[in-house]
Structure formats: C-alpha cells, structure tokens
Amino acid sequence: MLATTPVHGLRYVVPTRSLLHRFRCCSSSSSLAPLSPSEFSGNSNNRKLNEENTNGSSEKTAPYYPKRGQTVELVCESLGFKGKGICKVDGTGFVVMCDRALPGERFLGRVTRRKGSYAEVTKIKTISPHKDLVEAPCEYASYCGGCKTQNLSYEAQLRAKEEQVHELITHVGKFSDKTDLKPIVACDIQFHYRNKMEFSFGPQRWLPIEMLNERQDGPKNFALGLHAPGFFDKVLNVDKCLLQSEPGNMVLAAVQDCWRDPQLSLSPYDCRSHLGFLKHLMLRTGRNVESGSQELMVNFVTSSYKPELLKPLVDRIQSIPQVVSIMNNVNSSVGNTSVGEQEYTLYGKDTIREVLRGLTFHISANSFFQTNTHQAEVLYKLIEESAGLKGDGSEVVLDLFCGTGTIGLTLARRAKHVYGYEVVPQAITDAHKNAKINGIENATFIQGDLNKIGEDFGSNFPRPDIVISDPNRPGMHMKLIKFLLKLKSPRIIYVSCNPATCARDLDYLCHGVEEKNIKGCYKLMSVQPVDMFPHTPHIECVCLLELS
C-alpha cells in the first residue's frame, strides 16, 4: 500500500508456537496501543523457559544469557520478521535471531548484540544445512537484501509464510483454531514478476569481506545497484536482477555499460557528502493495451536538472524497443528519495499503461501500482469474492487507503457508489484519471490523512455496506478503528501487507480494547494469505470480518 505518515513503529519476531514468549514489540508515541510486551517478552517468562529447557524440569537454575562476541551453536526453528531465522541456542531455550538462517539449519553464530530477552547473531559456519536447500539462481543472492530465501525451496517458503500468519492470528490476534485460516495462495511466477525496480547510484561499491581484494579506484568503483542490507549509504553493484522484466534488465545493462565513462562527466550522488548528480534509476514495466506487449518507463532521479548530461544515456536506451518513456525526477534535497520536486519528460510519453481486472490504468513515474501485476489479479479477485457484492448496484463501498483507486474501481462495476480516501494528493489525482479512463462515474476519491480523522469524519458519505481497508505496514490508527466500530458496516475486508499489525487490528475490531473501554463488534470469518513476492519475507493477507 502507498506509504502514509507512520504513526508508530513495530519491532518484532515471528516465532514458532514454543517461542512466542520471546515476541518483542516497541512503539513510538501514538494513541494506538502496541502489542503487549508483558504478554510476549517478560523477563520472568524467558527466565522460566530457560530454566525448564536447560534442565528438562522446572527446577530453578541460573538463566542462560550469551555475551556479545560469544560463539554459540544454534538451530533455526522458523522464519520471522524480514526473513530472519528464529533460533535457539543448542541445549537452552534462549532465542536468537540470525539473518539468512533457514529452518532446520544447525550452525555456529557470533553474538553481535543482546536485546533483553533475545539476541542477534551473525552466521559464521553451517554445521548441517536445512533439508529444503536449493541452489540460488541469482549470483547476488548471498549479499543482496532483496531475495533472502532464494536458497530455500519455494514449497518451504510457502510453509514458513503460512505458519507465520497462523501463529500471529492465533497468538497476537487471540483467535481460536476454529477460525478459517486458509492455506496460502502461491505465486505461479517466481521470477521476473516485479513491474517496478529502483536501483541506486553510489560513489563506492559495497563488497563482502571475501571480495574486498577486487576493489578498484576511480569511476570503475562507482556503483549502480541495490542497497546492502542494513545500510543506507552502501550499494551492491548489480548488472542483472532476476525479479524484474527482461526489458528492464536490458536497460540496466545499457546504463551500466556507459555511465562510468569519464567523458560523460556523470557523478553518483554521495548521500553522506550530498555531492553528485545521479541518485536513482527507476524502471517500471507496463503493457501495451492494444498489442499486449511490454512497455517500459525509465526514470532518472537526479539532484539537479541537467538534461544535457543525461542525453548520452537517453540516446542509448531509447533504442530499446520496449522503452516508451524516459523521465527525469529532480530531487534537490539532501534526502535520497526517488520522488522529485520537479518532473520532466526526456523521451516519449509521461505514463505507461497496465490492465488489471479488465480495467486500464495509467501509471506515472511516482504513482502507486501493485508491484506484481500477475499476482495482483489473484489478490483482487479474492478481495472481490470476499466483498460479496450483490451486483445489483445497491451497495456502497468505502475504500480506505485507496491509493490510485485500483481496488475500489474494480468493485465499482457492481456497486452503487465507491468512496475512496488516501493521504497522497498525487495518488488521488491518478485515481480520478483512472476512473475517467475506464468510464467509471460512480466513484469519488478524497484526499485526507486517515491517521488524523476528526469527529466529523464520515459526514460526507452514506453508511457503507462494505469497507475495504488496505493500510500500510503500521496498520490502522486507533482513531480509525474507533470510527469503524462506531460505523458498524456489515462487512469489512482488511487487506494487509504486515501480518503482525493485521493480527493486532483484527483483535481490536473483534475483541475490543479492555483498557480503553472499547468493545469489539466483528467476527473474523476468514484469513487468506497470499504470496505476492516469492523469495522475500513479505506476505499479503485478505481478511473477511462480518458484524456480529
């Protein structure tokens, strides 16, 4: 979902059933209550578990706490937040998190830091690999932060994601095993599925320790690629990405082939010194509606407007048949975002098109669109089925966090009217354009921050029969949850990209918040996980709630 102003942060792990006691959560200032640390991370609970796991009984002994720098033998039990392995120190119950550890793997790890009741480690050596080990087809898989689970079979990835959703819904959401938790929907296409990729320019290539002897000086050491995991200022040079389209890789290869030429006087932006010209290369893939062939938008994000510097690159890549648009977003601020204050068309048109659920959408350089078009068809069909519209044009739909209106517009054909709300002004502009392009007149889109709604919210639309809520990762603000509980729409479809905050919000809507004297009034009918992004830890869920 298109990013809005975050109201709180979450830091958590997603353990197996036996490890839920280590669930960690913290929150910045917000009226939205965080997941309860006392329930999931109390030191007394961890100490008790450590004692029981060490002795095989409840006899009290000194709890086990590894020291920083200590090497420990670990067994990975499941995958958690951001794809990190949830592991136990062999012979104890102490929980550690390790990047790139996979379920069933036994390995040696060095403790890098302790965080109260759990620790983080760096993997040193694998003792015995996980049973679902496969060879990662991407040469960058061991270093890139994008595809952390490429060396885990796809079937095992699906099992891990499904388990993660089920554990969170059961334990964080407090729902019983009788809840209809459906099997995860797999993605038929596991590579070349992304229609948008953002590559960053950097003054120095990031190299893993074993490749440091390959470092070069001058322009040859400039980087164009993806950020190294955990670093905003380090870029792993990438010549090809297996997640994006083949035309996208053709453009990336063409730019990589010439941009370092000293005669072109192109300098990569340094996010520390704030000097340099090239910031990002963004590639978006759409579809020619008439022919069905792919079409590509190339967007150079630069620190200033100097089209003469970009001309050699533009001349080079416009010869690629699929390239129909070359844009230049100018971001002169010290921030390194890809959205510019000004936008210029350097070649072709300023939008590309895509078809979703029979509708045509125009996509600009910065507009939101589902990143996996193929799986979005599956996701939107599930949303449409969950909505259960009668189709007689009698029902009103409220589309919260509507982005460019894609979900609401696909439902408008069977509804009386759709009302969409979104915080980003450009997204609302695009939603109006998309409605006009498709001849849809029963949709109204309104710009507004759903994290800051007032008492008068809801006065400019009738009581909806169906609410669609598709928040970004932090989930819904308590103000919005209170509004929905007061509104009492017969049906809510909660579409989530973060199963942890999803489980929390479902708990509030169904069970209420006792300490705030808020009563829930919904029943959770079903939860449908969807794998939108194979080889990554990200999970989408479609949840159906009905008024109880």
Coordinates of C-alpha atoms in Angstrom, one line a residue, residues 39-325:
E39 CA 2.5 -10.8 27.4
F40 CA 5.2 -11.7 24.9
S41 CA 8.6 -10.7 26.3
G42 CA 8.5 -10.6 30.1
N43 CA 11.9 -11.4 31.5
S44 CA 10.3 -13.7 34.1
N45 CA 8.7 -15.8 31.4
N46 CA 12.0 -16.1 29.5
R47 CA 13.9 -17.0 32.6
K48 CA 11.4 -19.7 33.5
L49 CA 11.6 -21.1 29.9
N50 CA 15.4 -21.0 30.0
E51 CA 15.4 -23.0 33.3
E52 CA 12.9 -25.6 32.0
N53 CA 14.7 -26.0 28.7
T54 CA 18.1 -26.3 30.4
N55 CA 17.1 -28.9 33.0
G56 CA 14.1 -30.6 31.4
S57 CA 12.3 -29.7 34.6
S58 CA 11.0 -26.6 36.5
E59 CA 14.0 -26.7 38.9
K60 CA 15.4 -23.2 39.1
T61 CA 18.9 -22.6 37.9
A62 CA 20.8 -19.5 36.6
P63 CA 19.3 -18.3 33.3
Y64 CA 21.3 -18.5 30.2
Y65 CA 22.4 -15.2 28.6
P66 CA 25.1 -15.3 25.9
K67 CA 27.7 -12.5 25.8
R68 CA 28.4 -10.2 22.9
G69 CA 31.2 -11.8 20.8
Q70 CA 30.5 -15.3 22.1
T71 CA 30.2 -18.1 19.5
V72 CA 27.3 -20.4 20.1
E73 CA 25.8 -23.4 18.3
L74 CA 22.3 -22.8 17.0
V75 CA 19.3 -24.5 15.5
C76 CA 17.0 -22.4 13.3
E77 CA 13.3 -23.3 14.0
S78 CA 11.4 -20.8 11.8
L79 CA 11.5 -17.6 9.9
G80 CA 10.4 -14.3 11.4
F81 CA 10.2 -10.6 10.5
K82 CA 12.2 -9.6 7.4
G83 CA 13.0 -13.2 6.8
K84 CA 15.4 -13.6 9.8
G85 CA 15.8 -17.0 11.3
I86 CA 14.4 -17.6 14.8
C87 CA 16.8 -19.9 16.5
K88 CA 17.6 -21.5 19.9
V89 CA 21.0 -21.8 21.5
D90 CA 21.6 -25.6 21.4
G91 CA 20.7 -27.1 24.8
T92 CA 19.0 -24.0 26.1
G93 CA 15.7 -22.1 25.5
F94 CA 17.4 -18.8 24.7
V95 CA 16.2 -17.2 21.5
V96 CA 18.4 -15.5 18.9
M97 CA 17.7 -14.0 15.5
C98 CA 20.0 -14.6 12.6
D99 CA 19.9 -13.2 9.1
R100 CA 20.0 -15.8 6.4
A101 CA 19.4 -18.7 8.7
L102 CA 16.8 -21.2 7.5
P103 CA 14.5 -23.6 9.3
G104 CA 16.2 -26.9 10.2
E105 CA 19.8 -25.5 9.8
R106 CA 22.3 -26.1 12.5
F107 CA 25.2 -23.6 12.5
L108 CA 27.7 -21.6 14.5
G109 CA 26.9 -17.9 15.1
R110 CA 28.6 -15.0 16.8
V111 CA 26.5 -12.8 19.1
T112 CA 26.5 -9.2 17.8
R113 CA 24.1 -7.7 20.3
R114 CA 21.7 -8.5 23.1
K115 CA 18.2 -7.1 23.3
G116 CA 16.8 -8.0 26.6
S117 CA 15.2 -11.5 26.3
Y118 CA 16.8 -12.3 22.9
A119 CA 20.0 -11.7 21.0
E120 CA 21.1 -11.2 17.4
V121 CA 23.9 -13.2 15.8
T122 CA 25.9 -13.4 12.6
K123 CA 26.2 -16.8 11.0
I124 CA 29.8 -18.0 10.9
K125 CA 29.6 -21.6 9.7
T126 CA 26.9 -24.1 8.7
I127 CA 27.2 -27.4 10.6
S128 CA 24.3 -29.1 8.8
P129 CA 22.2 -27.4 6.1
H130 CA 18.4 -27.2 6.1
K131 CA 16.6 -30.0 4.3
D132 CA 15.0 -27.7 1.8
L133 CA 18.3 -26.3 0.5
V134 CA 18.4 -25.4 -3.2
E135 CA 20.9 -23.5 -5.3
A136 CA 20.0 -19.8 -5.6
P137 CA 19.9 -18.9 -9.3
C138 CA 21.0 -15.3 -8.7
E139 CA 24.7 -14.5 -8.3
Y140 CA 23.9 -11.8 -5.7
A141 CA 21.6 -13.9 -3.6
S142 CA 24.1 -14.2 -0.7
Y143 CA 24.6 -10.5 -0.4
C144 CA 21.5 -8.7 -1.7
G145 CA 18.8 -7.8 0.8
G146 CA 16.0 -8.4 -1.7
C147 CA 15.8 -12.2 -2.0
K148 CA 16.8 -13.6 1.3
T149 CA 15.2 -17.0 0.8
Q150 CA 16.2 -17.9 -2.8
N151 CA 18.2 -20.9 -1.5
L152 CA 15.1 -22.2 0.3
S153 CA 12.7 -24.3 -1.9
Y154 CA 9.6 -22.4 -2.9
E155 CA 7.4 -25.0 -1.2
A156 CA 9.3 -24.4 2.1
Q157 CA 9.0 -20.6 1.7
L158 CA 5.2 -21.0 1.4
R159 CA 5.1 -23.3 4.5
A160 CA 7.1 -20.7 6.5
K161 CA 4.9 -17.8 5.5
E162 CA 1.7 -19.7 6.2
E163 CA 3.0 -20.7 9.6
Q164 CA 3.9 -17.1 10.4
V165 CA 0.4 -15.9 9.6
H166 CA -1.3 -18.6 11.5
E167 CA 0.8 -18.1 14.6
L168 CA 0.2 -14.4 14.6
I169 CA -3.5 -14.7 14.1
T170 CA -3.8 -17.3 16.8
H171 CA -1.5 -15.7 19.5
V172 CA -1.4 -12.0 18.8
G173 CA -5.0 -11.8 17.4
K174 CA -6.2 -14.2 20.1
F175 CA -8.3 -16.2 17.7
S176 CA -9.1 -19.8 18.2
D177 CA -8.1 -22.7 15.9
K178 CA -11.7 -22.7 14.7
T179 CA -11.1 -19.5 12.7
D180 CA -11.0 -20.2 9.0
L181 CA -7.2 -19.8 8.3
K182 CA -6.9 -20.7 4.7
P183 CA -3.8 -22.2 3.0
I184 CA -1.5 -19.6 1.4
V185 CA -2.1 -18.9 -2.3
A186 CA 1.2 -19.5 -4.2
C187 CA 2.5 -17.3 -7.0
D188 CA 2.7 -19.1 -10.3
I189 CA 5.6 -16.9 -11.4
Q190 CA 8.6 -16.9 -9.1
F191 CA 11.0 -14.7 -11.1
H192 CA 10.6 -11.6 -13.4
Y193 CA 7.4 -10.8 -11.6
R194 CA 8.2 -7.2 -10.4
N195 CA 6.9 -4.4 -12.6
K196 CA 8.9 -1.8 -10.6
M197 CA 12.6 -1.7 -9.6
E198 CA 14.6 1.1 -8.0
F199 CA 18.4 1.0 -8.3
S200 CA 20.7 3.4 -6.5
F201 CA 23.9 5.1 -7.6
G202 CA 26.8 5.3 -5.2
P203 CA 30.4 6.6 -5.2
Q204 CA 31.8 3.3 -4.0
R205 CA 30.8 -0.3 -4.5
W206 CA 30.0 -2.3 -1.4
L207 CA 31.8 -5.6 -1.4
P208 CA 31.5 -8.6 1.0
I209 CA 34.6 -9.3 3.0
E210 CA 35.7 -12.2 0.8
M211 CA 35.7 -9.9 -2.3
L212 CA 37.5 -6.8 -0.9
N213 CA 40.6 -7.6 -3.0
E214 CA 38.5 -6.8 -6.1
R215 CA 38.0 -3.2 -5.1
Q216 CA 39.1 -0.6 -7.8
D217 CA 39.7 3.1 -7.7
G218 CA 38.0 5.9 -9.5
P219 CA 34.9 5.7 -11.7
K220 CA 35.3 1.9 -12.1
N221 CA 34.4 1.6 -8.4
F222 CA 31.2 3.6 -8.8
A223 CA 28.1 1.5 -8.0
L224 CA 24.7 1.2 -9.6
G225 CA 22.6 -1.4 -7.8
L226 CA 20.8 -2.3 -4.6
H227 CA 21.5 -1.2 -1.1
A228 CA 23.4 -3.6 1.0
P229 CA 21.2 -5.0 3.8
G230 CA 21.0 -2.6 6.7
F231 CA 23.0 0.3 5.1
F232 CA 21.6 3.4 3.5
D233 CA 24.9 4.5 2.2
K234 CA 26.4 1.3 0.7
V235 CA 25.4 0.0 -2.7
L236 CA 25.9 -3.5 -4.1
N237 CA 26.6 -3.2 -7.8
V238 CA 24.1 -5.2 -9.8
D239 CA 24.2 -6.0 -13.5
K240 CA 21.0 -8.0 -13.6
C241 CA 18.1 -8.7 -11.4
L242 CA 16.0 -11.9 -11.7
L243 CA 12.9 -10.2 -10.2
Q244 CA 12.4 -7.6 -12.9
S245 CA 11.4 -7.9 -16.5
E246 CA 13.9 -8.8 -19.3
P247 CA 13.4 -5.4 -20.9
G248 CA 14.3 -3.9 -17.5
N249 CA 17.5 -5.9 -17.4
M250 CA 18.3 -4.7 -21.0
V251 CA 18.0 -1.1 -19.8
L252 CA 20.1 -1.7 -16.7
A253 CA 22.8 -3.4 -18.8
A254 CA 22.8 -0.4 -21.3
V255 CA 23.2 2.1 -18.4
Q256 CA 25.9 0.0 -16.7
D257 CA 27.8 -0.2 -19.9
C258 CA 28.4 3.5 -20.3
W259 CA 27.6 5.7 -17.3
R260 CA 31.0 5.4 -15.8
D261 CA 32.7 6.8 -18.9
P262 CA 34.8 9.8 -17.6
Q263 CA 33.9 11.7 -20.9
L264 CA 30.3 11.8 -19.9
S265 CA 31.0 13.7 -16.6
L266 CA 28.3 11.8 -14.7
S267 CA 28.9 11.6 -10.9
P268 CA 27.0 9.3 -8.5
Y269 CA 25.3 11.1 -5.6
D270 CA 27.0 10.7 -2.2
C271 CA 24.4 10.5 0.5
R272 CA 27.0 11.5 3.1
S273 CA 28.6 14.5 1.5
H274 CA 25.5 15.3 -0.5
L275 CA 27.5 15.8 -3.6
G276 CA 26.9 14.2 -7.0
F277 CA 24.3 14.1 -9.8
L278 CA 22.8 10.7 -10.3
K279 CA 20.7 9.4 -7.4
H280 CA 18.4 6.6 -8.7
L281 CA 17.5 4.6 -11.8
M282 CA 13.8 3.6 -11.6
L283 CA 12.4 1.1 -14.1
R284 CA 8.6 0.5 -14.5
T285 CA 7.1 -2.2 -16.7
G286 CA 3.6 -1.9 -18.2
R287 CA 1.7 -3.3 -21.0
N288 CA 0.6 -2.0 -24.4
V289 CA -3.2 -2.4 -24.2
E290 CA -3.6 -2.9 -27.9
S291 CA -0.8 -5.5 -28.5
G292 CA -0.3 -6.9 -25.0
S293 CA 3.4 -6.4 -25.4
Q294 CA 5.6 -5.0 -22.5
E295 CA 6.4 -1.3 -22.4
L296 CA 8.9 0.3 -20.2
M297 CA 9.3 3.6 -18.3
V298 CA 12.8 4.7 -17.3
N299 CA 13.1 7.4 -14.6
F300 CA 16.4 9.0 -13.8
V301 CA 16.3 10.7 -10.3
T302 CA 19.0 13.4 -10.2
S303 CA 20.0 16.2 -7.7
S304 CA 19.5 18.9 -10.4
Y305 CA 18.1 19.5 -13.8
K306 CA 20.8 19.0 -16.4
P307 CA 19.3 17.2 -19.4
E308 CA 22.5 17.7 -21.4
L309 CA 24.3 15.3 -19.0
L310 CA 21.6 12.7 -19.4
K311 CA 21.4 12.9 -23.2
P312 CA 24.0 10.2 -23.9
L313 CA 22.1 7.8 -21.7
V314 CA 18.8 8.8 -23.2
D315 CA 20.1 8.2 -26.7
R316 CA 21.5 4.8 -25.7
I317 CA 18.4 3.4 -24.1
Q318 CA 15.7 4.8 -26.3
S319 CA 16.9 2.4 -29.0
I320 CA 15.5 -0.5 -26.9
P321 CA 12.1 -1.2 -28.5
Q322 CA 10.2 -1.6 -25.2
V323 CA 11.2 1.8 -23.9
V324 CA 8.3 4.2 -24.5
S325 CA 9.0 6.8 -21.7

